[in-house]
PDB file of C-alpha atoms and ligand atoms in Angstrom:
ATOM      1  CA  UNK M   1       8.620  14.529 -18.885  1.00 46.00           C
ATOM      2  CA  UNK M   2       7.865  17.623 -17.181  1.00 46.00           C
ATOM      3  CA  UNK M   3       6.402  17.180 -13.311  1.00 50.00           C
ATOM      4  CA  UNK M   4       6.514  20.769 -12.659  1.00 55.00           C
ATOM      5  CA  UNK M   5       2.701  20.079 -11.236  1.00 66.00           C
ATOM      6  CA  UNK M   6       3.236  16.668  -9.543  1.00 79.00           C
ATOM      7  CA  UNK M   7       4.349  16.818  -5.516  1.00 87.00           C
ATOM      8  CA  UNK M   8       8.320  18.220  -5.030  1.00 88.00           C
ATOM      9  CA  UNK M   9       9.938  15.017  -3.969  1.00 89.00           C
ATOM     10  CA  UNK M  10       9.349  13.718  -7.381  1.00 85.00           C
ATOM     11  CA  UNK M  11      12.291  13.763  -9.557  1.00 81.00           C
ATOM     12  CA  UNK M  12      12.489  16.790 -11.360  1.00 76.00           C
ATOM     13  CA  UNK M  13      12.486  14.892 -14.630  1.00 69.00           C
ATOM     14  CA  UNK M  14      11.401  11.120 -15.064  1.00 62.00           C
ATOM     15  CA  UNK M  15      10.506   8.432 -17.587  1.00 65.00           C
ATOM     16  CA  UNK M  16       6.711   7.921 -18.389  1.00 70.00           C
ATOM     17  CA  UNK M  17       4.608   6.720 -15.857  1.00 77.00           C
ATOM     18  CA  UNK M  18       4.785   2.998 -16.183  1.00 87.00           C
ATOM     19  CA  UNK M  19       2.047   1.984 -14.252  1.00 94.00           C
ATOM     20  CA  UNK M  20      -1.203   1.158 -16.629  1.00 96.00           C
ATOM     21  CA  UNK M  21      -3.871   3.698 -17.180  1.00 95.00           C
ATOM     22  CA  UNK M  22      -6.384   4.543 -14.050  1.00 96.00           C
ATOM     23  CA  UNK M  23      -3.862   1.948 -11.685  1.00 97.00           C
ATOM     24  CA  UNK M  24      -4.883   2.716  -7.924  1.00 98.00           C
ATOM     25  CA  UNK M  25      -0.867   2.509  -7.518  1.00 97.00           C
ATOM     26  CA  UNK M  26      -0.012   6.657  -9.013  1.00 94.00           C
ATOM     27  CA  UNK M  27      -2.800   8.106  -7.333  1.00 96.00           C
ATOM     28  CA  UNK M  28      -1.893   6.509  -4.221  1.00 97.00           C
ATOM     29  CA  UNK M  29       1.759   7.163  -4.764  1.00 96.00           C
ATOM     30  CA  UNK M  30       1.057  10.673  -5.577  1.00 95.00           C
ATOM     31  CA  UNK M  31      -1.309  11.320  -2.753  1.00 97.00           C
ATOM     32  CA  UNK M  32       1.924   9.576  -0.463  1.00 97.00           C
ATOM     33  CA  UNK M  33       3.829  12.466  -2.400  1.00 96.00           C
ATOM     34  CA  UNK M  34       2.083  15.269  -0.962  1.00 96.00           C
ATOM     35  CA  UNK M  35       2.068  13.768   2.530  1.00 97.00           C
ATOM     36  CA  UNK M  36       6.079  13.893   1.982  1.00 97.00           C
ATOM     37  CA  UNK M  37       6.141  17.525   0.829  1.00 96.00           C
ATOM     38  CA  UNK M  38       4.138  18.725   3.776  1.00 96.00           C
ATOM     39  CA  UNK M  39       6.128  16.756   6.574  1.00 97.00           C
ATOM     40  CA  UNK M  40       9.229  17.942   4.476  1.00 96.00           C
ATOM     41  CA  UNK M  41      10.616  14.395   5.135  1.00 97.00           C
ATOM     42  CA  UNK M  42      12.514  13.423   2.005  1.00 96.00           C
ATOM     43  CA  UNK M  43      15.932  14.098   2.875  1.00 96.00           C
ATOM     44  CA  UNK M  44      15.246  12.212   5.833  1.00 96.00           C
ATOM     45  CA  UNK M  45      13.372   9.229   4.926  1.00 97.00           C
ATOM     46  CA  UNK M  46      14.306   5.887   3.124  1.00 98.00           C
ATOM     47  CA  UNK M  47      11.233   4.299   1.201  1.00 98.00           C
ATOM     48  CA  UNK M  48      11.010   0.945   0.285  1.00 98.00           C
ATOM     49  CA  UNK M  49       9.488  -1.065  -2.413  1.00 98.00           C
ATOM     50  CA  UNK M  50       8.389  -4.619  -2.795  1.00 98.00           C
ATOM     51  CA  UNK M  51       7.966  -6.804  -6.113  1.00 96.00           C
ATOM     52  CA  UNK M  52       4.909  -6.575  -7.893  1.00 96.00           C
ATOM     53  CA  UNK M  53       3.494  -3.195  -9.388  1.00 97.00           C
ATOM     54  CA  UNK M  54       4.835  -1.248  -6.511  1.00 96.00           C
ATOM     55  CA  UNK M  55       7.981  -1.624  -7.827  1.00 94.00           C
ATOM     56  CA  UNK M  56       7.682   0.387 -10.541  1.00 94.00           C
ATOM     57  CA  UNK M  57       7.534   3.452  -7.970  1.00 91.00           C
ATOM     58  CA  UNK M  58      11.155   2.878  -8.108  1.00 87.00           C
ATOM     59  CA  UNK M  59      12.523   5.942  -9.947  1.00 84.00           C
ATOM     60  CA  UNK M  60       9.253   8.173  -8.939  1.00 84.00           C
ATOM     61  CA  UNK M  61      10.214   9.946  -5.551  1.00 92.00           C
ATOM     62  CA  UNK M  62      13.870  11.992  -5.651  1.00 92.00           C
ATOM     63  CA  UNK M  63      13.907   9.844  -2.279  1.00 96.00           C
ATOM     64  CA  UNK M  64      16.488   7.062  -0.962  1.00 96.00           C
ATOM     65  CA  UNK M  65      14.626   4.043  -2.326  1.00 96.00           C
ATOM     66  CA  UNK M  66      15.427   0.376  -1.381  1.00 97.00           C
ATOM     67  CA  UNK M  67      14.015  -2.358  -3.544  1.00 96.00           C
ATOM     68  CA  UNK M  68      13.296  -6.360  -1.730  1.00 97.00           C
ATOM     69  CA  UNK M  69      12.180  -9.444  -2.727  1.00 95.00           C
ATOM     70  CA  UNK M  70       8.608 -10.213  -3.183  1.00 96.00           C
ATOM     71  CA  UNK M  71       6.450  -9.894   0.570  1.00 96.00           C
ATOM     72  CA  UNK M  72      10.152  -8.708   2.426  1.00 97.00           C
ATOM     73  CA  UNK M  73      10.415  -5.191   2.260  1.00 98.00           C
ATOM     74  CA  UNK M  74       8.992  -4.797   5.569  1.00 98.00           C
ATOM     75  CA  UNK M  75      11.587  -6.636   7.693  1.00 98.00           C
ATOM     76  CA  UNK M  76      14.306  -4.487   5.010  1.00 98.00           C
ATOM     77  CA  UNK M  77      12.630  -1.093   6.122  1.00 98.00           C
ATOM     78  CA  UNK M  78      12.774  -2.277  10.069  1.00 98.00           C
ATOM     79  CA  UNK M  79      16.332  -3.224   9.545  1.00 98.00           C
ATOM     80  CA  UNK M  80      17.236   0.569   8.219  1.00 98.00           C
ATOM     81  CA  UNK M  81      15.183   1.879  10.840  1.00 98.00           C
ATOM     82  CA  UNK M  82      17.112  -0.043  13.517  1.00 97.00           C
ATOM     83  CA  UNK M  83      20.356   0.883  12.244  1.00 97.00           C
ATOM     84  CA  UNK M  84      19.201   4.509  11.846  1.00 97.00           C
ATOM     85  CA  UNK M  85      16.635   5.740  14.108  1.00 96.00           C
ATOM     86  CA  UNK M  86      15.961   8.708  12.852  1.00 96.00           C
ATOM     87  CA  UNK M  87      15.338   7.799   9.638  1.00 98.00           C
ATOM     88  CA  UNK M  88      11.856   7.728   8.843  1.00 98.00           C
ATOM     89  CA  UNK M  89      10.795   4.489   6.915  1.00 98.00           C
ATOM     90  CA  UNK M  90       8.026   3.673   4.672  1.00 98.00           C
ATOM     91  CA  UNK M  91       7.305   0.203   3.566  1.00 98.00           C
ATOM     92  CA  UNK M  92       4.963   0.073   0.499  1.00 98.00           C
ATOM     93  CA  UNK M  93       3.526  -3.397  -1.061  1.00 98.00           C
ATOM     94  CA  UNK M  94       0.886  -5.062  -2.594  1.00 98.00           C
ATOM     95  CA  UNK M  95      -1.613  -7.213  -1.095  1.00 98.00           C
ATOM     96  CA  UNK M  96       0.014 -10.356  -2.488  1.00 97.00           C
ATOM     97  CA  UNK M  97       2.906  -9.394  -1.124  1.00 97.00           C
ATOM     98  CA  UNK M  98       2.059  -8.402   2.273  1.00 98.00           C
ATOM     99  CA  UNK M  99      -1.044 -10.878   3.193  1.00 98.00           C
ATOM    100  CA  UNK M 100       0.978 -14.305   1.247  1.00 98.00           C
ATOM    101  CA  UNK M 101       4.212 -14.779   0.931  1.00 97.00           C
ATOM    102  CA  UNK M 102       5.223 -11.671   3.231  1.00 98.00           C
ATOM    103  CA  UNK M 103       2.674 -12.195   5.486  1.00 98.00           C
ATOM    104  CA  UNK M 104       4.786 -13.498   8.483  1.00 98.00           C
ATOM    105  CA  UNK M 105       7.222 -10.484   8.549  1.00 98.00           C
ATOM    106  CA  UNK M 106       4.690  -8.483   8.585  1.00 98.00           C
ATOM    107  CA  UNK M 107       2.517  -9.648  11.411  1.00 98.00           C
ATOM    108  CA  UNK M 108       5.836 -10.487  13.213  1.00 98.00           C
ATOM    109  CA  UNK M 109       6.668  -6.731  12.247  1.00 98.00           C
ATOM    110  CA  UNK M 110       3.281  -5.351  14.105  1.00 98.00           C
ATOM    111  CA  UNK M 111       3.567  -7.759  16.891  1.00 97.00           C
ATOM    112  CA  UNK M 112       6.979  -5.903  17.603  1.00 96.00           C
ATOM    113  CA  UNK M 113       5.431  -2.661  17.520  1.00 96.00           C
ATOM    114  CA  UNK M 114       8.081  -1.785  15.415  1.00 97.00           C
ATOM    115  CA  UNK M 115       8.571   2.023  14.471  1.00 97.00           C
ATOM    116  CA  UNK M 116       8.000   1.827  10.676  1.00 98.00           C
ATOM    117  CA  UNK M 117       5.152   2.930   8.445  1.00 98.00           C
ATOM    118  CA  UNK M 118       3.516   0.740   5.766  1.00 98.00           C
ATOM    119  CA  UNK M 119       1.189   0.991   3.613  1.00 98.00           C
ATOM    120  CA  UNK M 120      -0.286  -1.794   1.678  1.00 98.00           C
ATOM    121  CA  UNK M 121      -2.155  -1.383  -1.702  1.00 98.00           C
ATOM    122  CA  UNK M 122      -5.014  -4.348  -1.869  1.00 98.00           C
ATOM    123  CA  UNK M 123      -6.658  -4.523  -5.606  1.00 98.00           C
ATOM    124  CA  UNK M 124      -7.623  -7.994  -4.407  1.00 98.00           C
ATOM    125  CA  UNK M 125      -5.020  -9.704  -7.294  1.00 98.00           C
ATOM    126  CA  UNK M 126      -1.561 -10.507  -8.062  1.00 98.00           C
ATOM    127  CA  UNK M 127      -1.698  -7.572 -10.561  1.00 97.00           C
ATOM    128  CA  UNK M 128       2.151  -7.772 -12.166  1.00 97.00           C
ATOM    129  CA  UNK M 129       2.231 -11.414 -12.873  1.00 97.00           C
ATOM    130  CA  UNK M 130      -1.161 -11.249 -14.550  1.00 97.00           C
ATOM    131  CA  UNK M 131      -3.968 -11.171 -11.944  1.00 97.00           C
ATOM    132  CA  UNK M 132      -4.247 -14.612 -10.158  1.00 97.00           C
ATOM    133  CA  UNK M 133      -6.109 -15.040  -6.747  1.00 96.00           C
ATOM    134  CA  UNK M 134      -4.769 -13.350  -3.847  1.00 97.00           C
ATOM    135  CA  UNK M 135      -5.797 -13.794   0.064  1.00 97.00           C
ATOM    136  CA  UNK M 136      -7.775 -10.353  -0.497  1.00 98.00           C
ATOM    137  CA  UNK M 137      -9.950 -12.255  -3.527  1.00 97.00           C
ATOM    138  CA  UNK M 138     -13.610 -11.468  -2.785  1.00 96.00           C
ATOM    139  CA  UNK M 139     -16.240 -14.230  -3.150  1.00 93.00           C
ATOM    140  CA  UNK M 140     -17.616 -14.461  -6.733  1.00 92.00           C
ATOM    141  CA  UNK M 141     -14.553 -12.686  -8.052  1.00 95.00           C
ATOM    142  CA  UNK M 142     -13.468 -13.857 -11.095  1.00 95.00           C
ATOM    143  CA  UNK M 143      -9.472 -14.563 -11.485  1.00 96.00           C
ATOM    144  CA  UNK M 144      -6.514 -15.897 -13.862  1.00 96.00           C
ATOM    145  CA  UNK M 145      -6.292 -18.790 -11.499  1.00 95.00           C
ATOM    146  CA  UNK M 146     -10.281 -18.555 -10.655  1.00 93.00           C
ATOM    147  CA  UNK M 147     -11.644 -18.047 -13.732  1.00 93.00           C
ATOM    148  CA  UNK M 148     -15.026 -20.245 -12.369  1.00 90.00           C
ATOM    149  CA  UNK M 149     -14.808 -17.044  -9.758  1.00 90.00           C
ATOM    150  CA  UNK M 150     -13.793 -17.762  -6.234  1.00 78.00           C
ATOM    151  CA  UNK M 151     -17.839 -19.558  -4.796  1.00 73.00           C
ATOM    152  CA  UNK M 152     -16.269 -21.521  -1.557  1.00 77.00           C
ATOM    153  CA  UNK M 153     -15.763 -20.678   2.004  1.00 84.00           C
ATOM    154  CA  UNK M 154     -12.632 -18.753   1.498  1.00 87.00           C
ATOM    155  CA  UNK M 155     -13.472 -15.457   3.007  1.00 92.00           C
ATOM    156  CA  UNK M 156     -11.211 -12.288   2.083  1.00 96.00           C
ATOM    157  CA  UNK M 157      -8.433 -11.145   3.839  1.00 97.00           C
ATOM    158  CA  UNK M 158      -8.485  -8.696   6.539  1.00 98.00           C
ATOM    159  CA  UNK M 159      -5.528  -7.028   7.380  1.00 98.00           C
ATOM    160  CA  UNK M 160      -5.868  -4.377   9.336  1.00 98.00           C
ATOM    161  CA  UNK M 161      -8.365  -5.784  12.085  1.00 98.00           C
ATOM    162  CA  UNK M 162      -5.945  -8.819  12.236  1.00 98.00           C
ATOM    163  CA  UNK M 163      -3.028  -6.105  12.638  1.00 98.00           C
ATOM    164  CA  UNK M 164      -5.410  -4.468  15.307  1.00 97.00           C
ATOM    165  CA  UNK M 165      -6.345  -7.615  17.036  1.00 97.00           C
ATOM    166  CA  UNK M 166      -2.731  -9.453  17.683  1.00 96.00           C
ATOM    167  CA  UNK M 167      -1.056  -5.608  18.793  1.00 96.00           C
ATOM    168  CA  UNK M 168      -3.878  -5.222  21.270  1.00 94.00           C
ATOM    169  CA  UNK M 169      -5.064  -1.817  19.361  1.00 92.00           C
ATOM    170  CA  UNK M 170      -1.177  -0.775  20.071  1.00 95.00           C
ATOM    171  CA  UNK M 171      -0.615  -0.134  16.517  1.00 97.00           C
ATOM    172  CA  UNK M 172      -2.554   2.445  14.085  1.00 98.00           C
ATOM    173  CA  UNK M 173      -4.131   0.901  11.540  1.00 98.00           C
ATOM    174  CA  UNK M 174      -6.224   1.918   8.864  1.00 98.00           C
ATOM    175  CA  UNK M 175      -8.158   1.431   5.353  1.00 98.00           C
ATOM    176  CA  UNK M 176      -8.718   3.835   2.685  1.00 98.00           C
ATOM    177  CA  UNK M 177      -9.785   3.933  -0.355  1.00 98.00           C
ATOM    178  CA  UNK M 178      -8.111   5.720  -3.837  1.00 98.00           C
ATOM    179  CA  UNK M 179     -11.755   6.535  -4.111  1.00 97.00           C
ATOM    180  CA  UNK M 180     -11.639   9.539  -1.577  1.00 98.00           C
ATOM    181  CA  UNK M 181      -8.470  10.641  -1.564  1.00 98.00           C
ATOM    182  CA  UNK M 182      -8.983  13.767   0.820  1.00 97.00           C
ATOM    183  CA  UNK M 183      -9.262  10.773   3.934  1.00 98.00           C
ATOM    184  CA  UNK M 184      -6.408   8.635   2.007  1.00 98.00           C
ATOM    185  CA  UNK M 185      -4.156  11.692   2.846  1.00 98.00           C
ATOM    186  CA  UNK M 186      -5.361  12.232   6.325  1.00 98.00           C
ATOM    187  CA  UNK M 187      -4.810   8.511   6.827  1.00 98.00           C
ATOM    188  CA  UNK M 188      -1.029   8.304   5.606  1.00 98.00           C
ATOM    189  CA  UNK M 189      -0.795  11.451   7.340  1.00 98.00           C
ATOM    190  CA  UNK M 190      -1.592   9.952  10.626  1.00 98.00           C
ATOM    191  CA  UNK M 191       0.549   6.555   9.941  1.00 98.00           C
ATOM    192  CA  UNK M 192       3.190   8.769   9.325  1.00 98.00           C
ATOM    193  CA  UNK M 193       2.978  10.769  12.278  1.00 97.00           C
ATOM    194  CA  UNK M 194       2.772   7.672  14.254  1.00 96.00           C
ATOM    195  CA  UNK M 195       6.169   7.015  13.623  1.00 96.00           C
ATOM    196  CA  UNK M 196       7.659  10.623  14.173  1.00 96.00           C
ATOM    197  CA  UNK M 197       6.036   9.949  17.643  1.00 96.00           C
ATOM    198  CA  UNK M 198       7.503   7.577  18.553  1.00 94.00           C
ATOM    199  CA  UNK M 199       4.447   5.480  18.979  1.00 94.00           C
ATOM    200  CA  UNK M 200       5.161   2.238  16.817  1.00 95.00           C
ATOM    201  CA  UNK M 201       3.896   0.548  14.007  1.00 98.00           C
ATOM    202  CA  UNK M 202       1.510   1.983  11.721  1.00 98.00           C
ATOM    203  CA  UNK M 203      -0.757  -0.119   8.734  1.00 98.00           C
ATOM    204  CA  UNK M 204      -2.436   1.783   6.298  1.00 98.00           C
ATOM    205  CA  UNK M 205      -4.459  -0.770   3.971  1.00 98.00           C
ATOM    206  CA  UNK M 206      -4.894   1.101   0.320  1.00 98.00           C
ATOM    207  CA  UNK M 207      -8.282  -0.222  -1.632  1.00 98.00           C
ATOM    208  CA  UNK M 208      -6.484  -0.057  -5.067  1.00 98.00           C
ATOM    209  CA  UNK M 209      -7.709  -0.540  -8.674  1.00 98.00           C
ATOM    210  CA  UNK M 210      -6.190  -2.266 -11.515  1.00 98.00           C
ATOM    211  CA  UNK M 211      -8.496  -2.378 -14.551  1.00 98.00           C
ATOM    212  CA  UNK M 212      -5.757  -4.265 -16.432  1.00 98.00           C
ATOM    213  CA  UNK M 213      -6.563  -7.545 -14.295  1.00 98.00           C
ATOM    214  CA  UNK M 214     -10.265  -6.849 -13.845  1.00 98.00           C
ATOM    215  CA  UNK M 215     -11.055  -6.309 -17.052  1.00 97.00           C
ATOM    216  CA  UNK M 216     -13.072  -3.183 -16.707  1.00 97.00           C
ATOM    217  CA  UNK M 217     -13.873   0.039 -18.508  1.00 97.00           C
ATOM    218  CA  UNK M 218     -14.271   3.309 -16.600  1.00 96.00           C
ATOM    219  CA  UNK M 219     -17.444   2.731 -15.007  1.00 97.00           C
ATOM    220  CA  UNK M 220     -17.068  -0.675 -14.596  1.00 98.00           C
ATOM    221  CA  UNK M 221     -13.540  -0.107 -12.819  1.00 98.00           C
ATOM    222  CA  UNK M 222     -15.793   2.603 -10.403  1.00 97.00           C
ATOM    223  CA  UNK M 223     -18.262  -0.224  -9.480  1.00 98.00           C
ATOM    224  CA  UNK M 224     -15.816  -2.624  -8.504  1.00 98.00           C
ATOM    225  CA  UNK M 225     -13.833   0.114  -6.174  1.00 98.00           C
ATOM    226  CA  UNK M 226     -17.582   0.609  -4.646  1.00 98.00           C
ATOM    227  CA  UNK M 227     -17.597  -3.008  -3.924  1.00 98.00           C
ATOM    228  CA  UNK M 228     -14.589  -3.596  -2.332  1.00 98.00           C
ATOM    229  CA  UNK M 229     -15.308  -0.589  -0.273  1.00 98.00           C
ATOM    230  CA  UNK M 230     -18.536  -2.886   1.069  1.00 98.00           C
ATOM    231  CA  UNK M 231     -16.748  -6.024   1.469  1.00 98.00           C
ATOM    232  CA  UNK M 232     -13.386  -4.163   3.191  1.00 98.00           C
ATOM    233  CA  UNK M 233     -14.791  -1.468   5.616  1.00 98.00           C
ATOM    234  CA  UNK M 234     -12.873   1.928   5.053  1.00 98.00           C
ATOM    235  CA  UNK M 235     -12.057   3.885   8.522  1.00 98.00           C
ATOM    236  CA  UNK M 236      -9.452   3.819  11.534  1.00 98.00           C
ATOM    237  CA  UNK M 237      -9.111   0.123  13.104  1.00 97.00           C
ATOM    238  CA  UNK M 238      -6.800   1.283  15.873  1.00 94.00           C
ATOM    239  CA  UNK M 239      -4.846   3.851  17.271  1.00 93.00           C
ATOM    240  CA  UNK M 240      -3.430   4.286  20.512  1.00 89.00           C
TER     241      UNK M 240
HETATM  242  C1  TPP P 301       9.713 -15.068  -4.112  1.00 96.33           C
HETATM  243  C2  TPP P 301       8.868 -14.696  -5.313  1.00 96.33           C
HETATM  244  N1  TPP P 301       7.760 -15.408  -5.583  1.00 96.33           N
HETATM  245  C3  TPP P 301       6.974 -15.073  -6.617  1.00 96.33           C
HETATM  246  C4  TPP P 301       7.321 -14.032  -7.419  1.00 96.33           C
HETATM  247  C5  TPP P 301       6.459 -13.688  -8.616  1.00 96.33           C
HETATM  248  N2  TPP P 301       5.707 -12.491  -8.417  1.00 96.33           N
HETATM  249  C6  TPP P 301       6.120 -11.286  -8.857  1.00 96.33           C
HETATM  250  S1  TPP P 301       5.005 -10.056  -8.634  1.00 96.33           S
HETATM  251  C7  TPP P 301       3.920 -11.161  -7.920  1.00 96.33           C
HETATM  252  C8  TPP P 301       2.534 -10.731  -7.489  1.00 96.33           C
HETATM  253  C9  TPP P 301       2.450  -9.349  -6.983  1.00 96.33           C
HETATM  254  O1  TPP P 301       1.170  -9.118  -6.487  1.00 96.33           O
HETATM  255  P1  TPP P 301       0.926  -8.091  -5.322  1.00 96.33           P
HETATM  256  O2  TPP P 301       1.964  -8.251  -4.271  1.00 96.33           O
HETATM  257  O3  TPP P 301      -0.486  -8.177  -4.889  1.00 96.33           O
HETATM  258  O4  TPP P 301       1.197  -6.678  -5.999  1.00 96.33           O
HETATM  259  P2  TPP P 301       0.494  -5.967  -7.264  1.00 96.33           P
HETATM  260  O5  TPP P 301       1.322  -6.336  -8.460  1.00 96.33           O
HETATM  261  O6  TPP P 301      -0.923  -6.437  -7.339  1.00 96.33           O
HETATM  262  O7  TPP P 301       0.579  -4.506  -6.934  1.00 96.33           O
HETATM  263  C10 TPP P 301       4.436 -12.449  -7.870  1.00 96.33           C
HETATM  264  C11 TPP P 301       3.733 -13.645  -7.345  1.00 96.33           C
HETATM  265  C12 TPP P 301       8.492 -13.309  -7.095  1.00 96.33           C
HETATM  266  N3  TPP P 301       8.865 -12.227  -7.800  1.00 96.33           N
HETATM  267  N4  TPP P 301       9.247 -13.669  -6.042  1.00 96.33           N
HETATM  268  S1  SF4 P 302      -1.267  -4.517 -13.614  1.00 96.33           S
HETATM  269 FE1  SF4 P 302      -2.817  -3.574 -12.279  1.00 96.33          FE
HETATM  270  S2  SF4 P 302      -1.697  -2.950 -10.413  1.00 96.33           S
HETATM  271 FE2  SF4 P 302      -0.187  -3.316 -12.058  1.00 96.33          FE
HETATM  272  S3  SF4 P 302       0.167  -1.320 -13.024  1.00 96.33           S
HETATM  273 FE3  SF4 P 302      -1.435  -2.351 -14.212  1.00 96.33          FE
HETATM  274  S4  SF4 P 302      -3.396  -1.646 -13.299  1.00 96.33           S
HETATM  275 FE4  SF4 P 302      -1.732  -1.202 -11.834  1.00 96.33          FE
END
């Protein structure tokens, strides 16, 4: 397939997209794309992927790409950043990944202030293994695993104020949306820059869709991106 339109550190030619139609996951990769032409970074960067649907971002960029175990591609990326400073590194995940099983490194990560970027897409399911509850399941929501929808005190995640909280507002951290990508780009933009800086950790929290696990048409899909955006506030959490 052709990308001659798509941003320059894709590979020049590449299999089909694999990721299912109107995922949250391309237009956030792409929009990470363009952030990557216009630093002029790829040469210089090493990105890495978790399990779960950001794994199929594996053969997107024309980019050194490392691929982990599920929730541990953030302590990978801080490793190559440690062993090569100047490299800049990107962790990307999903929500399952980062807030569950990977949840640890990645607090322990932040707490560190370590000089690595992540960003962390949060369509509020395990979408890969077929959409079970995830910390980031909103009240009422309606899962594999939940399929009564999720009615007791278990409130949704919230990354990026707990991010903010335990680094003392050290870190940057931030939540967009794939429903405005003009401030999605701004925001990667700034976690980037964070790290060319020199100023430490940066979180960018990515409110994702995945119709596949929702179960939802077009508009339907919309209305549940406008919903998250009211139950996870979009905007900068911290900066330094
Ligand atoms: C150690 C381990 N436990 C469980 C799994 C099974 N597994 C694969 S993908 C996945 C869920 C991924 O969900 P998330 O991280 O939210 O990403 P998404 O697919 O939604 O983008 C799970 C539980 C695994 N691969 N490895
Ligand atoms: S299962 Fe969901 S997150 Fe995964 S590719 Fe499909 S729409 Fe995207």
């Amino acid at each position: 397939m052709k990308t001659s339109n798509f941003p320059k550190c894709y590979k020049k030619e590449t299999k089909p997209n694999k990721f299912c139609p109107g995922c949250g996951h391309s237009l956030t990769l792409k929009t990470l794309g363009q952030v990557i032409d216009g630093f002029e970074i790829s040469k210089k960067m090493v990105f890495g992927i978790d399990i779960g649907c950001s794994l199929l971002a594996w053969d997107f960029f024309d980019i050194d790409t490392v691929q982990t175990h599920h929730g541990r591609v953030v302590p990978v990326i801080k490793g190559i950043k440690m062993a090569s400073p100047k490299t800049v590194a990107i962790a990307y995940m999903g929500d399952g990944g980062g807030y569950a099983i990977g949840l640890q490194s990645l607090l322990h990560s932040a707490k560190r202030n370590d000089p690595i970027t992540v960003i962390l897409v949060n369509n509020t399911l395990y979408g890969m293994t077929g959409g079970q509850k995830a910390p980031t399941t909103m009240k009422g929501e309606v899962t594999s695993s939940t399929p009564g929808g999720v009615f007791t005190d278990d409130e949704p995640f919230m990354g990026p104020e707990l991010i903010n909280h335990i680094t003392k507002g050290k870190a940057y951290t931030a939540r967009a949306s794939v429903g405005n990508l003009f401030d999605l780009k701004r925001k990667i933009q700034e976690a980037i820059m964070y790290q060319i800086n020199g100023k430490g950790f940066a979180f960018v929290e990515v409110l994702s869709m995945c119709p596949l696990n929702w179960k939802t048409d077009v508009k339907n899909t919309i209305e549940f991106l406008d919903k998250m955006e009211k139950v996870f506030p979009v905007g900068v959490i911290g900066k330094s």
